[in-house]
Amino acid sequence: MQKIDLQQTAAFLYSCEDAYILIHQSPDGDCVGSGYSLQAVLRQMGKRAKVLCADPIPARYDFLMPEEPEEDFEPQCIISVDVADPKLLGRYREMYGDRVDLCIDHHVSNLLYAKQTLLNADAAAACEILYKLYRFMEMADSEYNVNFTEQIARCLYTGMATDTGCFKFDNTTPETHLYTAQLMRQFPEIRYGRINRNMFDVKAPSRLKAEMLMIQAMEYYLDGKCAMICVTQELREKTGMSEDDTEGLTGLPTQPEGVEVGITLREREPGVYKVSLRSANDVNVSAICQTLGGGGHVKAAGCLVKGELDAVKQTLVEAVRKGMEQA
């Protein structure tokens, strides 16, 4: 379990063959952008590469996909991107969780489960790390040519934009702005405004209906410093809300004035809840989620909690209370 730098990562990619690229379940813009940009770079080098995800990739990310079809082959190399814990590989965990040769990630909670890890917990997104890696490889003295393309640029921009909440979260760095500006300058023909609108503004009518219901039913705890919404299977059936529609809901509970921690519960199956925590200011939600078997970033983290809904809520509120005391 070794941490490596850009030069060592580039050397690994130059030498690897027939790579499976693993991204996390419940895919978001950063893991999708990371996975398909890396696939494009490996294909430029004449290597076979395939992206695997335990869950279907939402149709909103279709514009990031390559025109070439996925190839079927047996992997010689396993790479994960934006995956802090092999548990996040879902159904691929048992098959590949202990076989990851290289992990590229930006989560402070990364378990260093891969044989080699390129980790920068200060980066806003995995796509930010990959942007820097590809620029390094573009300038490197190598037999392989690595060049930025429109598809790679779309992938990287989308990953950085989505993981920073359209550049408004505290994790946004000067490098984030610099790298996206360089992409915009190099590829002015890409409709960046359209990407932002589709990622952050456009919502299905079922999603809007569900938002209205959840705002009305939002629960407040700890003297109004903690707010919670819950997306149950019953609510999804009532509104016609799809799994894709639940992405982006995690910002709702932190919108009310005075809220320090927002909790979003999504019922994956009866008695099993995917939990997302967001911090409005100084509370470390990654530390809170780690006490519950999860992890993530200081201001955005998650975990999986099982049990009856009322008991799950009580467990989460108590964990948040303790986390607030330590802030």
Short mmCIF file of C-alpha atoms in Angstrom, two decimals:
data_model
loop_
_atom_site.label_atom_id
_atom_site.label_comp_id
_atom_site.label_asym_id
_atom_site.label_seq_id
_atom_site.Cartn_x
_atom_site.Cartn_y
_atom_site.Cartn_z
CA MET A 1 0.00 0.00 0.00
CA GLN A 2 2.13 2.84 -1.33
CA LYS A 3 1.40 6.49 -1.99
CA ILE A 4 2.85 7.69 -5.30
CA ASP A 5 3.27 10.98 -7.16
CA LEU A 6 2.37 12.15 -10.67
CA GLN A 7 5.56 10.82 -12.26
CA GLN A 8 5.09 7.36 -10.75
CA THR A 9 1.40 7.35 -11.72
CA ALA A 10 2.26 8.26 -15.30
CA ALA A 11 4.84 5.48 -15.40
CA PHE A 12 2.22 3.04 -14.17
CA LEU A 13 -0.24 4.09 -16.90
CA TYR A 14 2.45 3.83 -19.57
CA SER A 15 3.15 0.23 -18.57
CA CYS A 16 -0.34 -1.05 -17.79
CA GLU A 17 -2.41 -3.07 -20.26
CA ASP A 18 -6.07 -4.08 -20.50
CA ALA A 19 -7.38 -1.91 -17.67
CA TYR A 20 -10.73 -2.00 -15.90
CA ILE A 21 -11.53 1.43 -14.44
CA LEU A 22 -13.81 1.19 -11.39
CA ILE A 23 -16.01 4.09 -10.25
CA HIS A 24 -18.26 4.20 -7.20
CA GLN A 25 -21.88 3.16 -6.95
CA SER A 26 -24.50 5.97 -7.09
CA PRO A 27 -22.28 7.64 -9.70
CA ASP A 28 -21.86 11.42 -9.76
CA GLY A 29 -20.23 13.84 -12.18
CA ASP A 30 -16.77 13.53 -10.70
CA CYS A 31 -16.47 9.74 -10.80
CA VAL A 32 -18.07 9.54 -14.25
CA GLY A 33 -15.83 12.32 -15.59
CA SER A 34 -12.78 10.73 -13.99
CA GLY A 35 -13.52 7.26 -15.30
CA TYR A 36 -14.26 8.19 -18.89
CA SER A 37 -11.47 10.73 -19.18
CA LEU A 38 -8.98 8.09 -18.02
CA GLN A 39 -10.44 5.60 -20.47
CA ALA A 40 -9.93 8.14 -23.26
CA VAL A 41 -6.30 8.75 -22.26
CA LEU A 42 -5.50 5.04 -22.11
CA ARG A 43 -7.15 4.50 -25.49
CA GLN A 44 -5.00 7.30 -26.92
CA MET A 45 -2.02 5.24 -25.85
CA GLY A 46 -3.35 2.23 -27.74
CA LYS A 47 -4.48 0.38 -24.64
CA ARG A 48 -7.79 -1.32 -23.98
CA ALA A 49 -9.79 0.22 -21.14
CA LYS A 50 -13.31 -0.24 -19.80
CA VAL A 51 -15.28 1.67 -17.14
CA LEU A 52 -17.29 -0.39 -14.63
CA CYS A 53 -19.94 0.90 -12.23
CA ALA A 54 -22.21 -1.15 -9.97
CA ASP A 55 -25.16 1.16 -10.68
CA PRO A 56 -26.52 2.45 -13.98
CA ILE A 57 -24.95 5.76 -15.01
CA PRO A 58 -27.66 8.45 -15.20
CA ALA A 59 -28.63 9.55 -18.69
CA ARG A 60 -27.67 13.14 -17.83
CA TYR A 61 -24.02 12.07 -18.25
CA ASP A 62 -24.46 10.61 -21.74
CA PHE A 63 -22.61 13.58 -23.22
CA LEU A 64 -19.43 12.40 -21.47
CA MET A 65 -19.47 8.96 -23.06
CA PRO A 66 -17.11 7.94 -25.88
CA GLU A 67 -18.40 7.28 -29.36
CA GLU A 68 -16.51 3.99 -29.47
CA PRO A 69 -18.29 1.01 -27.85
CA GLU A 70 -16.94 -0.71 -24.75
CA GLU A 71 -14.65 -3.67 -25.50
CA ASP A 72 -14.92 -7.06 -23.82
CA PHE A 73 -11.63 -8.38 -22.46
CA GLU A 74 -10.13 -9.89 -19.33
CA PRO A 75 -8.31 -7.23 -17.26
CA GLN A 76 -4.63 -7.33 -16.52
CA CYS A 77 -4.86 -4.14 -14.47
CA ILE A 78 -7.50 -2.73 -12.10
CA ILE A 79 -7.70 1.04 -11.51
CA SER A 80 -10.18 2.87 -9.28
CA VAL A 81 -10.94 6.58 -9.48
CA ASP A 82 -12.81 8.69 -6.91
CA VAL A 83 -13.30 5.61 -4.70
CA ALA A 84 -12.19 6.05 -1.08
CA ASP A 85 -13.35 2.65 0.17
CA PRO A 86 -13.82 -0.64 -1.70
CA LYS A 87 -17.28 -0.87 -0.13
CA LEU A 88 -18.31 1.82 -2.60
CA LEU A 89 -17.69 -0.57 -5.49
CA GLY A 90 -20.99 -2.29 -4.71
CA ARG A 91 -21.35 -5.63 -6.48
CA TYR A 92 -17.82 -5.31 -7.89
CA ARG A 93 -16.27 -5.23 -4.43
CA GLU A 94 -16.06 -9.00 -4.00
CA MET A 95 -14.60 -9.47 -7.46
CA TYR A 96 -12.10 -6.58 -7.59
CA GLY A 97 -11.96 -4.90 -4.16
CA ASP A 98 -8.70 -6.55 -3.15
CA ARG A 99 -7.19 -6.45 -6.65
CA VAL A 100 -6.93 -2.70 -7.22
CA ASP A 101 -3.48 -1.88 -8.59
CA LEU A 102 -3.90 1.91 -8.69
CA CYS A 103 -6.31 4.28 -6.96
CA ILE A 104 -6.59 7.96 -7.89
CA ASP A 105 -8.60 9.86 -5.30
CA HIS A 106 -9.16 13.08 -3.38
CA HIS A 107 -10.99 11.86 -0.25
CA VAL A 108 -9.31 12.42 3.10
CA SER A 109 -10.98 9.19 4.27
CA ASN A 110 -9.28 7.03 1.62
CA LEU A 111 -8.39 3.65 3.17
CA LEU A 112 -5.27 3.15 1.02
CA TYR A 113 -6.66 -0.20 -0.09
CA ALA A 114 -4.93 -0.19 -3.49
CA LYS A 115 -1.39 -1.37 -4.13
CA GLN A 116 -0.52 2.19 -5.19
CA THR A 117 -2.48 5.39 -4.53
CA LEU A 118 -2.27 8.87 -6.01
CA LEU A 119 -4.03 10.87 -3.29
CA ASN A 120 -4.52 14.61 -2.90
CA ALA A 121 -7.07 15.36 -0.20
CA ASP A 122 -6.75 19.10 -0.89
CA ALA A 123 -8.05 18.73 -4.45
CA ALA A 124 -11.67 19.71 -5.02
CA ALA A 125 -12.33 16.70 -7.23
CA ALA A 126 -10.67 13.60 -8.60
CA CYS A 127 -10.94 15.31 -11.98
CA GLU A 128 -8.71 18.09 -10.65
CA ILE A 129 -5.98 15.54 -9.90
CA LEU A 130 -6.45 13.92 -13.29
CA TYR A 131 -6.24 17.27 -15.07
CA LYS A 132 -2.83 17.83 -13.49
CA LEU A 133 -1.78 14.25 -14.31
CA TYR A 134 -2.78 14.56 -17.97
CA ARG A 135 -0.92 17.86 -18.34
CA PHE A 136 2.15 16.19 -16.85
CA MET A 137 1.81 13.32 -19.33
CA GLU A 138 1.20 15.75 -22.20
CA MET A 139 4.59 17.35 -21.55
CA ALA A 140 6.45 14.18 -20.61
CA ASP A 141 9.18 12.68 -22.74
CA SER A 142 7.48 9.41 -23.58
CA GLU A 143 6.76 7.15 -26.52
CA TYR A 144 3.07 7.79 -25.88
CA ASN A 145 1.29 10.96 -26.96
CA VAL A 146 -1.35 12.25 -24.57
CA ASN A 147 -3.48 15.09 -25.92
CA PHE A 148 -6.53 16.80 -24.51
CA THR A 149 -9.70 16.32 -26.57
CA GLU A 150 -13.19 17.79 -26.34
CA GLN A 151 -14.45 14.65 -24.63
CA ILE A 152 -11.66 14.71 -22.04
CA ALA A 153 -12.28 18.42 -21.45
CA ARG A 154 -16.03 17.87 -20.98
CA CYS A 155 -15.33 15.06 -18.52
CA LEU A 156 -12.85 17.06 -16.44
CA TYR A 157 -14.90 20.26 -16.40
CA THR A 158 -18.04 18.37 -15.36
CA GLY A 159 -16.22 16.58 -12.56
CA MET A 160 -14.78 19.78 -11.12
CA ALA A 161 -18.05 21.69 -11.52
CA THR A 162 -20.25 19.05 -9.88
CA ASP A 163 -17.97 18.29 -6.92
CA THR A 164 -17.77 22.00 -6.08
CA GLY A 165 -21.47 22.74 -6.48
CA CYS A 166 -20.76 24.88 -9.54
CA PHE A 167 -17.69 26.34 -7.79
CA LYS A 168 -19.55 27.62 -4.72
CA PHE A 169 -18.44 25.06 -2.11
CA ASP A 170 -15.52 25.74 0.23
CA ASN A 171 -13.53 22.92 -1.38
CA THR A 172 -13.10 25.04 -4.52
CA THR A 173 -9.41 25.86 -4.87
CA PRO A 174 -7.47 28.40 -6.93
CA GLU A 175 -6.33 25.43 -9.01
CA THR A 176 -9.96 24.48 -9.70
CA HIS A 177 -10.59 27.89 -11.25
CA LEU A 178 -7.24 27.86 -13.06
CA TYR A 179 -7.70 24.41 -14.57
CA THR A 180 -11.29 25.03 -15.69
CA ALA A 181 -10.25 28.39 -17.16
CA GLN A 182 -7.50 26.66 -19.13
CA LEU A 183 -10.00 24.10 -20.44
CA MET A 184 -12.41 26.87 -21.45
CA ARG A 185 -9.63 28.72 -23.23
CA GLN A 186 -8.42 25.62 -25.07
CA PHE A 187 -11.93 24.40 -26.00
CA PRO A 188 -14.14 27.50 -26.40
CA GLU A 189 -16.60 25.53 -28.54
CA ILE A 190 -17.83 23.49 -25.55
CA ARG A 191 -21.13 24.80 -24.15
CA TYR A 192 -20.03 25.19 -20.53
CA GLY A 193 -23.13 27.17 -19.60
CA ARG A 194 -25.30 24.34 -20.91
CA ILE A 195 -23.33 21.83 -18.84
CA ASN A 196 -23.93 23.91 -15.70
CA ARG A 197 -27.62 24.32 -16.47
CA ASN A 198 -28.12 20.60 -17.06
CA MET A 199 -26.13 19.64 -13.96
CA PHE A 200 -27.63 22.15 -11.52
CA ASP A 201 -30.84 23.74 -12.81
CA VAL A 202 -32.81 21.34 -14.98
CA LYS A 203 -35.07 19.03 -12.95
CA ALA A 204 -37.76 16.55 -13.85
CA PRO A 205 -41.32 17.50 -12.80
CA SER A 206 -41.29 14.48 -10.45
CA ARG A 207 -38.15 15.84 -8.80
CA LEU A 208 -39.72 19.28 -8.30
CA LYS A 209 -42.83 17.69 -6.79
CA ALA A 210 -40.69 15.62 -4.44
CA GLU A 211 -38.66 18.68 -3.42
CA MET A 212 -41.84 20.53 -2.46
CA LEU A 213 -43.01 17.60 -0.35
CA MET A 214 -39.60 17.20 1.32
CA ILE A 215 -39.30 20.89 2.13
CA GLN A 216 -42.74 20.76 3.74
CA ALA A 217 -41.79 17.64 5.70
CA MET A 218 -38.24 18.76 6.63
CA GLU A 219 -37.42 17.92 10.24
CA TYR A 220 -35.32 20.08 12.54
CA TYR A 221 -33.22 18.94 15.48
CA LEU A 222 -30.66 20.31 17.95
CA ASP A 223 -32.29 23.72 18.29
CA GLY A 224 -32.59 24.10 14.54
CA LYS A 225 -28.91 23.46 13.86
CA CYS A 226 -29.61 20.14 12.17
CA ALA A 227 -32.16 19.59 9.40
CA MET A 228 -33.19 16.30 7.81
CA ILE A 229 -35.08 15.13 4.73
CA CYS A 230 -35.98 11.56 3.90
CA VAL A 231 -36.57 10.05 0.47
CA THR A 232 -38.49 6.86 1.18
CA GLN A 233 -39.54 4.28 -1.37
CA GLU A 234 -43.12 5.33 -0.63
CA LEU A 235 -42.30 8.94 -1.55
CA ARG A 236 -40.62 7.87 -4.77
CA GLU A 237 -43.61 5.78 -5.76
CA LYS A 238 -45.99 8.63 -4.87
CA THR A 239 -44.13 11.20 -6.96
CA GLY A 240 -42.82 8.97 -9.75
CA MET A 241 -39.30 10.04 -8.77
CA SER A 242 -36.48 8.01 -10.33
CA GLU A 243 -33.13 7.17 -8.75
CA ASP A 244 -31.53 9.78 -11.03
CA ASP A 245 -33.84 12.44 -9.60
CA THR A 246 -32.42 11.97 -6.09
CA GLU A 247 -28.99 13.27 -7.11
CA GLY A 248 -28.41 16.80 -5.90
CA LEU A 249 -30.98 16.69 -3.09
CA THR A 250 -28.30 16.84 -0.43
CA GLY A 251 -28.11 20.62 -0.58
CA LEU A 252 -31.74 21.11 0.51
CA PRO A 253 -31.31 20.56 4.29
CA THR A 254 -28.53 23.15 4.58
CA GLN A 255 -30.56 25.90 2.93
CA PRO A 256 -32.60 27.02 5.99
CA GLU A 257 -30.97 29.81 7.99
CA GLY A 258 -29.20 28.61 11.11
CA VAL A 259 -28.66 25.00 9.98
CA GLU A 260 -25.13 23.72 10.58
CA VAL A 261 -25.55 20.12 9.38
CA GLY A 262 -27.96 18.79 6.77
CA ILE A 263 -28.93 15.13 6.61
CA THR A 264 -30.44 13.42 3.57
CA LEU A 265 -31.76 9.87 3.90
CA ARG A 266 -32.45 7.81 0.80
CA GLU A 267 -34.07 4.42 1.26
CA ARG A 268 -32.22 2.00 -1.05
CA GLU A 269 -34.30 -0.98 0.06
CA PRO A 270 -36.54 -1.66 3.07
CA GLY A 271 -34.58 -0.87 6.22
CA VAL A 272 -31.43 0.25 4.39
CA TYR A 273 -30.69 3.97 4.09
CA LYS A 274 -28.01 5.77 2.16
CA VAL A 275 -27.11 8.80 4.26
CA SER A 276 -25.54 12.03 3.01
CA LEU A 277 -24.31 14.68 5.43
CA ARG A 278 -23.42 18.25 4.50
CA SER A 279 -21.77 20.85 6.70
CA ALA A 280 -22.70 24.50 6.31
CA ASN A 281 -19.74 25.83 8.29
CA ASP A 282 -17.28 24.18 10.67
CA VAL A 283 -18.65 20.73 11.58
CA ASN A 284 -16.54 17.84 10.22
CA VAL A 285 -19.16 15.51 8.73
CA SER A 286 -16.49 13.10 7.46
CA ALA A 287 -15.56 12.36 11.08
CA ILE A 288 -19.24 11.86 11.92
CA CYS A 289 -19.74 9.43 9.06
CA GLN A 290 -16.59 7.52 9.96
CA THR A 291 -18.19 6.66 13.32
CA LEU A 292 -21.00 5.07 11.32
CA GLY A 293 -18.78 3.13 8.92
CA GLY A 294 -18.64 5.75 6.17
CA GLY A 295 -16.49 8.73 5.26
CA GLY A 296 -15.86 11.40 2.69
CA HIS A 297 -14.89 15.05 2.86
CA VAL A 298 -14.89 17.43 5.82
CA LYS A 299 -18.01 19.17 4.49
CA ALA A 300 -19.60 16.40 2.44
CA ALA A 301 -19.68 12.77 3.51
CA GLY A 302 -21.89 9.72 3.60
CA CYS A 303 -22.56 6.31 5.06
CA LEU A 304 -25.04 3.43 4.98
CA VAL A 305 -27.29 2.86 8.00
CA LYS A 306 -29.68 -0.06 8.51
CA GLY A 307 -32.72 -0.24 10.78
CA GLU A 308 -36.19 1.13 11.32
CA LEU A 309 -36.53 4.71 10.12
CA ASP A 310 -37.11 6.27 13.54
CA ALA A 311 -34.13 4.43 15.01
CA VAL A 312 -31.94 5.47 12.06
CA LYS A 313 -32.94 9.11 12.55
CA GLN A 314 -32.15 8.93 16.26
CA THR A 315 -28.73 7.38 15.57
CA LEU A 316 -27.87 10.10 13.06
CA VAL A 317 -29.00 13.00 15.22
CA GLU A 318 -26.99 11.68 18.17
CA ALA A 319 -23.90 11.30 15.96
CA VAL A 320 -24.35 14.87 14.69
CA ARG A 321 -24.78 16.16 18.24
CA LYS A 322 -21.46 14.62 19.25
CA GLY A 323 -19.82 15.97 16.11
CA MET A 324 -21.05 19.48 16.84
CA GLU A 325 -19.64 19.29 20.35
CA GLN A 326 -16.21 18.52 18.88
CA ALA A 327 -16.34 21.31 16.27
#
